[in-house]
Amino acid sequence: MTGRNGTQWVGKHVIVTGGSEGIGAAVASAFARRGAQVSVIARRKVPLRDAAKRIGGDWAVADVTHRDQLASAIAELEGKHGPCEALACCAGLTLPGRFLDVEAGEFEVQMSANYLGAVHAVRCVLPGMVERSRGKVLLVSSTSAFLGIVGYSGYGPTKASVRQFALCLRYEAEPAGIGVTVIYPADTDTPGLAKENVRKPVETKAITGSIEPMSAERVAEAAVRGLERGRHHLALDPLTRFFLAWANLPEDMARPFMRRTIAKARAAT
């Protein structure tokens, strides 16, 4: 699956959660253009079916916040198209608002969709990847993982959790031959952003309003290219690259020690 002749994904089964629109649909299209057999998963049947039809892929309705429902959808798709060679966890949502104005349940909704939805999906495919000693996992975080932004007290922590999940998972996934990539897009021109902008507090708009949203297609192409090249972290704009460089320093310094410690512990068992 690591060829450089443009055939890396031909015939490979790729599963994308949140694949009905936005970044997820664009990621699905990027894989389809590379010849992959793409399956998309999302909650709403009609836009999901239409997205799959556009790329010549398959689809299964599931809510990533419901573990059993998601597991059934992934098992169905793998049964039809073979084991998942790459998983792109793109499902998520943003419900901005001042902390005291946001309904308590919306914090749970965002954590369930943005973080736990990725965890559930990875748990469905990782055992098979470990058994085959190959696979790729793409996780979608955000610039909000690094920077406190007023109005994002429910959203930002979920994206920081996605980043931390990837950092921890790599220690187990990489020795098994599985790559883990995280992309940190800033504002992206998607239907989700349009809905988000409707309810942003004025303070949030003042901070984010100067940012020109990038296209979902640009994000998707960067994500798939980074996945192909085995990149661990992907940032597309200068500000996020700056934050990422500083945030990664402790991890980069600690990782050699951690790897040695893990190797010694395993050798002793």
Short mmCIF file of C-alpha atoms in Angstrom, two decimals:
data_model
loop_
_atom_site.label_atom_id
_atom_site.label_comp_id
_atom_site.label_asym_id
_atom_site.label_seq_id
_atom_site.Cartn_x
_atom_site.Cartn_y
_atom_site.Cartn_z
CA MET A 1 0.00 0.00 0.00
CA THR A 2 3.06 2.27 -0.12
CA GLY A 3 3.72 2.45 -3.85
CA ARG A 4 4.68 5.75 -5.45
CA ASN A 5 3.26 5.13 -8.89
CA GLY A 6 -0.20 6.51 -8.18
CA THR A 7 -1.71 3.10 -7.49
CA GLN A 8 -1.35 3.11 -3.71
CA TRP A 9 -5.09 3.15 -3.09
CA VAL A 10 -6.40 1.34 -6.17
CA GLY A 11 -8.89 -1.27 -5.01
CA LYS A 12 -8.22 -0.55 -1.34
CA HIS A 13 -11.21 -0.16 0.94
CA VAL A 14 -11.34 3.24 2.62
CA ILE A 15 -14.00 4.18 5.16
CA VAL A 16 -14.86 7.81 5.88
CA THR A 17 -17.10 8.86 8.75
CA GLY A 18 -18.91 12.15 8.32
CA GLY A 19 -18.73 11.51 4.60
CA SER A 20 -21.98 13.14 3.51
CA GLU A 21 -20.66 16.71 3.28
CA GLY A 22 -17.83 19.07 4.13
CA ILE A 23 -14.34 17.79 4.81
CA GLY A 24 -15.55 14.19 5.00
CA ALA A 25 -17.13 14.27 1.55
CA ALA A 26 -14.02 15.96 0.14
CA VAL A 27 -11.74 13.34 1.71
CA ALA A 28 -13.92 10.59 0.27
CA SER A 29 -13.65 12.20 -3.18
CA ALA A 30 -9.87 12.51 -2.87
CA PHE A 31 -9.54 8.80 -2.13
CA ALA A 32 -11.98 7.90 -4.91
CA ARG A 33 -9.91 9.87 -7.43
CA ARG A 34 -6.98 7.69 -6.41
CA GLY A 35 -8.91 4.53 -7.27
CA ALA A 36 -9.96 3.47 -3.80
CA GLN A 37 -13.18 1.66 -3.00
CA VAL A 38 -14.67 4.29 -0.71
CA SER A 39 -17.44 3.76 1.81
CA VAL A 40 -19.00 6.74 3.56
CA ILE A 41 -20.87 6.80 6.85
CA ALA A 42 -23.08 9.56 8.26
CA ARG A 43 -26.42 10.07 10.01
CA ARG A 44 -28.59 11.45 7.21
CA LYS A 45 -29.55 8.99 4.50
CA VAL A 46 -30.29 11.24 1.53
CA PRO A 47 -27.15 13.43 1.49
CA LEU A 48 -25.06 10.38 2.37
CA ARG A 49 -26.50 8.37 -0.51
CA ASP A 50 -25.97 11.31 -2.88
CA ALA A 51 -22.36 11.76 -1.75
CA ALA A 52 -21.64 8.07 -2.30
CA LYS A 53 -23.25 8.18 -5.74
CA ARG A 54 -21.08 11.13 -6.80
CA ILE A 55 -17.89 9.21 -6.11
CA GLY A 56 -19.09 5.77 -7.13
CA GLY A 57 -18.78 4.47 -3.57
CA ASP A 58 -20.90 2.70 -1.01
CA TRP A 59 -22.62 4.03 2.09
CA ALA A 60 -24.18 3.01 5.39
CA VAL A 61 -26.21 5.16 7.74
CA ALA A 62 -24.86 5.34 11.29
CA ASP A 63 -24.41 7.86 14.09
CA VAL A 64 -20.82 7.76 15.33
CA THR A 65 -22.03 8.51 18.85
CA HIS A 66 -23.79 5.13 18.93
CA ARG A 67 -21.11 2.47 19.18
CA ASP A 68 -23.22 -0.53 18.23
CA GLN A 69 -24.79 1.25 15.27
CA LEU A 70 -21.40 2.35 14.00
CA ALA A 71 -19.87 -1.09 14.50
CA SER A 72 -22.71 -2.69 12.53
CA ALA A 73 -22.26 -0.24 9.66
CA ILE A 74 -18.52 -0.80 9.47
CA ALA A 75 -18.93 -4.58 9.67
CA GLU A 76 -21.49 -4.44 6.85
CA LEU A 77 -19.21 -2.37 4.63
CA GLU A 78 -16.16 -4.51 5.33
CA GLY A 79 -18.22 -7.60 4.58
CA LYS A 80 -19.05 -6.19 1.14
CA HIS A 81 -15.76 -4.56 0.18
CA GLY A 82 -13.05 -6.17 2.26
CA PRO A 83 -11.08 -5.00 5.26
CA CYS A 84 -10.62 -1.32 5.92
CA GLU A 85 -7.18 -0.23 4.74
CA ALA A 86 -7.66 3.40 5.75
CA LEU A 87 -10.10 5.05 8.12
CA ALA A 88 -10.79 8.78 7.96
CA CYS A 89 -12.64 10.09 11.03
CA CYS A 90 -14.27 13.27 9.76
CA ALA A 91 -17.57 13.26 11.64
CA GLY A 92 -18.09 16.17 13.99
CA LEU A 93 -19.85 19.42 14.73
CA THR A 94 -19.34 22.80 16.35
CA LEU A 95 -21.89 24.41 18.67
CA PRO A 96 -20.34 27.73 19.66
CA GLY A 97 -21.59 29.99 22.40
CA ARG A 98 -20.59 31.68 25.63
CA PHE A 99 -20.01 29.10 28.35
CA LEU A 100 -23.00 30.06 30.48
CA ASP A 101 -25.28 30.40 27.46
CA VAL A 102 -24.65 26.96 26.01
CA GLU A 103 -27.02 24.20 27.11
CA ALA A 104 -25.27 21.61 29.27
CA GLY A 105 -26.19 18.81 26.90
CA GLU A 106 -24.35 20.44 24.02
CA PHE A 107 -21.00 19.84 25.71
CA GLU A 108 -21.79 16.13 25.75
CA VAL A 109 -23.02 16.19 22.16
CA GLN A 110 -19.76 17.70 20.90
CA MET A 111 -17.53 15.40 22.94
CA SER A 112 -19.51 12.37 21.80
CA ALA A 113 -19.40 13.30 18.12
CA ASN A 114 -15.97 14.89 17.78
CA TYR A 115 -13.86 12.77 20.13
CA LEU A 116 -15.68 9.59 21.11
CA GLY A 117 -17.00 9.17 17.58
CA ALA A 118 -13.39 8.87 16.39
CA VAL A 119 -12.53 6.52 19.25
CA HIS A 120 -15.47 4.25 18.43
CA ALA A 121 -14.58 4.13 14.73
CA VAL A 122 -10.91 3.35 15.36
CA ARG A 123 -11.82 0.57 17.78
CA CYS A 124 -13.91 -1.03 15.05
CA VAL A 125 -11.10 -1.26 12.47
CA LEU A 126 -7.89 -1.36 14.50
CA PRO A 127 -8.00 -5.06 15.46
CA GLY A 128 -8.09 -6.03 11.79
CA MET A 129 -5.32 -3.61 10.93
CA VAL A 130 -3.15 -5.02 13.72
CA GLU A 131 -3.79 -8.56 12.50
CA ARG A 132 -2.77 -7.60 8.95
CA SER A 133 0.13 -5.40 10.14
CA ARG A 134 -0.95 -2.49 7.97
CA GLY A 135 -3.42 0.37 7.85
CA LYS A 136 -3.85 4.12 8.06
CA VAL A 137 -5.91 6.28 10.41
CA LEU A 138 -6.74 9.93 9.72
CA LEU A 139 -8.07 12.07 12.57
CA VAL A 140 -9.40 15.61 12.18
CA SER A 141 -8.49 18.07 14.92
CA SER A 142 -8.41 21.87 14.65
CA THR A 143 -6.41 24.99 15.36
CA SER A 144 -8.70 25.15 18.39
CA ALA A 145 -6.72 22.26 19.86
CA PHE A 146 -3.91 24.72 20.63
CA LEU A 147 -5.59 28.05 21.28
CA GLY A 148 -8.30 29.03 23.74
CA ILE A 149 -11.04 30.84 21.83
CA VAL A 150 -14.02 32.46 23.49
CA GLY A 151 -17.20 30.71 22.42
CA TYR A 152 -15.47 27.37 21.87
CA SER A 153 -15.47 26.04 25.44
CA GLY A 154 -17.50 23.06 24.22
CA TYR A 155 -15.67 22.54 20.93
CA GLY A 156 -12.01 23.29 21.62
CA PRO A 157 -11.54 20.60 24.29
CA THR A 158 -12.93 17.96 21.93
CA LYS A 159 -10.30 18.79 19.32
CA ALA A 160 -7.54 18.84 21.91
CA SER A 161 -8.77 15.38 22.91
CA VAL A 162 -8.48 14.16 19.32
CA ARG A 163 -4.86 15.34 19.24
CA GLN A 164 -4.05 13.65 22.54
CA PHE A 165 -5.77 10.47 21.36
CA ALA A 166 -3.48 10.37 18.34
CA LEU A 167 -0.35 10.96 20.43
CA CYS A 168 -1.23 8.06 22.72
CA LEU A 169 -2.44 5.74 19.97
CA ARG A 170 0.75 6.05 17.94
CA TYR A 171 2.75 4.15 20.58
CA GLU A 172 0.54 1.11 20.03
CA ALA A 173 -0.30 1.52 16.35
CA GLU A 174 3.11 2.23 14.81
CA PRO A 175 4.87 -0.94 16.03
CA ALA A 176 2.00 -2.86 14.42
CA GLY A 177 2.58 -1.16 11.07
CA ILE A 178 -0.30 1.31 11.32
CA GLY A 179 0.11 5.01 10.59
CA VAL A 180 -1.78 7.69 12.51
CA THR A 181 -2.14 11.16 11.00
CA VAL A 182 -3.84 14.22 12.48
CA ILE A 183 -4.82 17.26 10.45
CA TYR A 184 -5.47 20.63 12.10
CA PRO A 185 -7.55 22.76 9.71
CA ALA A 186 -8.49 26.31 10.50
CA ASP A 187 -11.92 27.55 9.37
CA THR A 188 -13.02 25.52 6.35
CA ASP A 189 -15.76 26.49 3.91
CA THR A 190 -18.36 23.81 4.66
CA PRO A 191 -22.08 23.65 5.47
CA GLY A 192 -21.02 23.08 9.07
CA LEU A 193 -19.19 26.40 9.16
CA ALA A 194 -22.24 28.18 7.78
CA LYS A 195 -24.37 26.76 10.60
CA GLU A 196 -21.68 27.59 13.13
CA ASN A 197 -21.48 31.22 12.02
CA VAL A 198 -25.19 31.72 12.73
CA ARG A 199 -24.72 31.18 16.45
CA LYS A 200 -21.20 32.52 17.05
CA PRO A 201 -21.01 35.17 19.79
CA VAL A 202 -19.73 38.56 18.69
CA GLU A 203 -16.42 37.91 20.46
CA THR A 204 -15.89 34.72 18.50
CA LYS A 205 -16.72 36.45 15.23
CA ALA A 206 -14.23 39.20 16.06
CA ILE A 207 -11.47 36.63 16.53
CA THR A 208 -12.28 34.31 13.64
CA GLY A 209 -13.77 36.84 11.23
CA SER A 210 -10.41 37.86 9.80
CA ILE A 211 -9.64 34.27 8.78
CA GLU A 212 -10.38 33.44 5.16
CA PRO A 213 -11.92 29.95 5.15
CA MET A 214 -10.04 27.43 3.08
CA SER A 215 -11.84 25.01 0.80
CA ALA A 216 -12.75 21.53 1.95
CA GLU A 217 -11.03 20.18 -1.16
CA ARG A 218 -7.73 21.79 -0.17
CA VAL A 219 -7.97 20.31 3.31
CA ALA A 220 -8.84 16.89 1.93
CA GLU A 221 -5.97 16.80 -0.57
CA ALA A 222 -3.50 17.82 2.14
CA ALA A 223 -4.90 15.17 4.45
CA VAL A 224 -4.65 12.33 1.95
CA ARG A 225 -1.19 13.37 0.75
CA GLY A 226 0.00 13.56 4.34
CA LEU A 227 -1.46 10.15 5.07
CA GLU A 228 0.30 8.70 2.04
CA ARG A 229 3.62 10.16 3.15
CA GLY A 230 3.31 8.94 6.71
CA ARG A 231 3.09 12.41 8.21
CA HIS A 232 2.02 12.52 11.84
CA HIS A 233 0.72 16.10 11.99
CA LEU A 234 -0.60 18.35 9.23
CA ALA A 235 -1.22 22.09 9.39
CA LEU A 236 -2.11 24.17 6.36
CA ASP A 237 -1.87 27.78 7.53
CA PRO A 238 1.08 29.65 9.08
CA LEU A 239 -0.57 30.32 12.44
CA THR A 240 -1.49 26.68 13.02
CA ARG A 241 1.99 25.58 11.90
CA PHE A 242 3.46 27.91 14.52
CA PHE A 243 1.26 26.52 17.28
CA LEU A 244 1.92 22.96 16.15
CA ALA A 245 5.69 23.38 16.19
CA TRP A 246 5.71 24.61 19.78
CA ALA A 247 3.07 22.17 21.00
CA ASN A 248 5.00 19.21 19.60
CA LEU A 249 8.29 20.07 21.31
CA PRO A 250 7.59 18.19 24.57
CA GLU A 251 6.28 15.16 22.70
CA ASP A 252 9.20 15.14 20.26
CA MET A 253 11.68 15.30 23.14
CA ALA A 254 9.95 12.63 25.21
CA ARG A 255 9.17 10.15 22.44
CA PRO A 256 12.65 8.52 22.17
CA PHE A 257 12.68 7.91 25.93
CA MET A 258 9.12 6.60 25.83
CA ARG A 259 9.92 4.23 22.98
CA ARG A 260 12.98 2.84 24.77
CA THR A 261 11.00 2.36 27.97
CA ILE A 262 8.18 0.62 26.13
CA ALA A 263 10.62 -1.65 24.29
CA LYS A 264 12.38 -2.66 27.52
CA ALA A 265 9.07 -3.35 29.24
CA ARG A 266 7.90 -5.55 26.39
CA ALA A 267 11.21 -7.39 26.20
CA ALA A 268 10.98 -8.19 29.89
CA THR A 269 7.57 -9.85 29.59
#
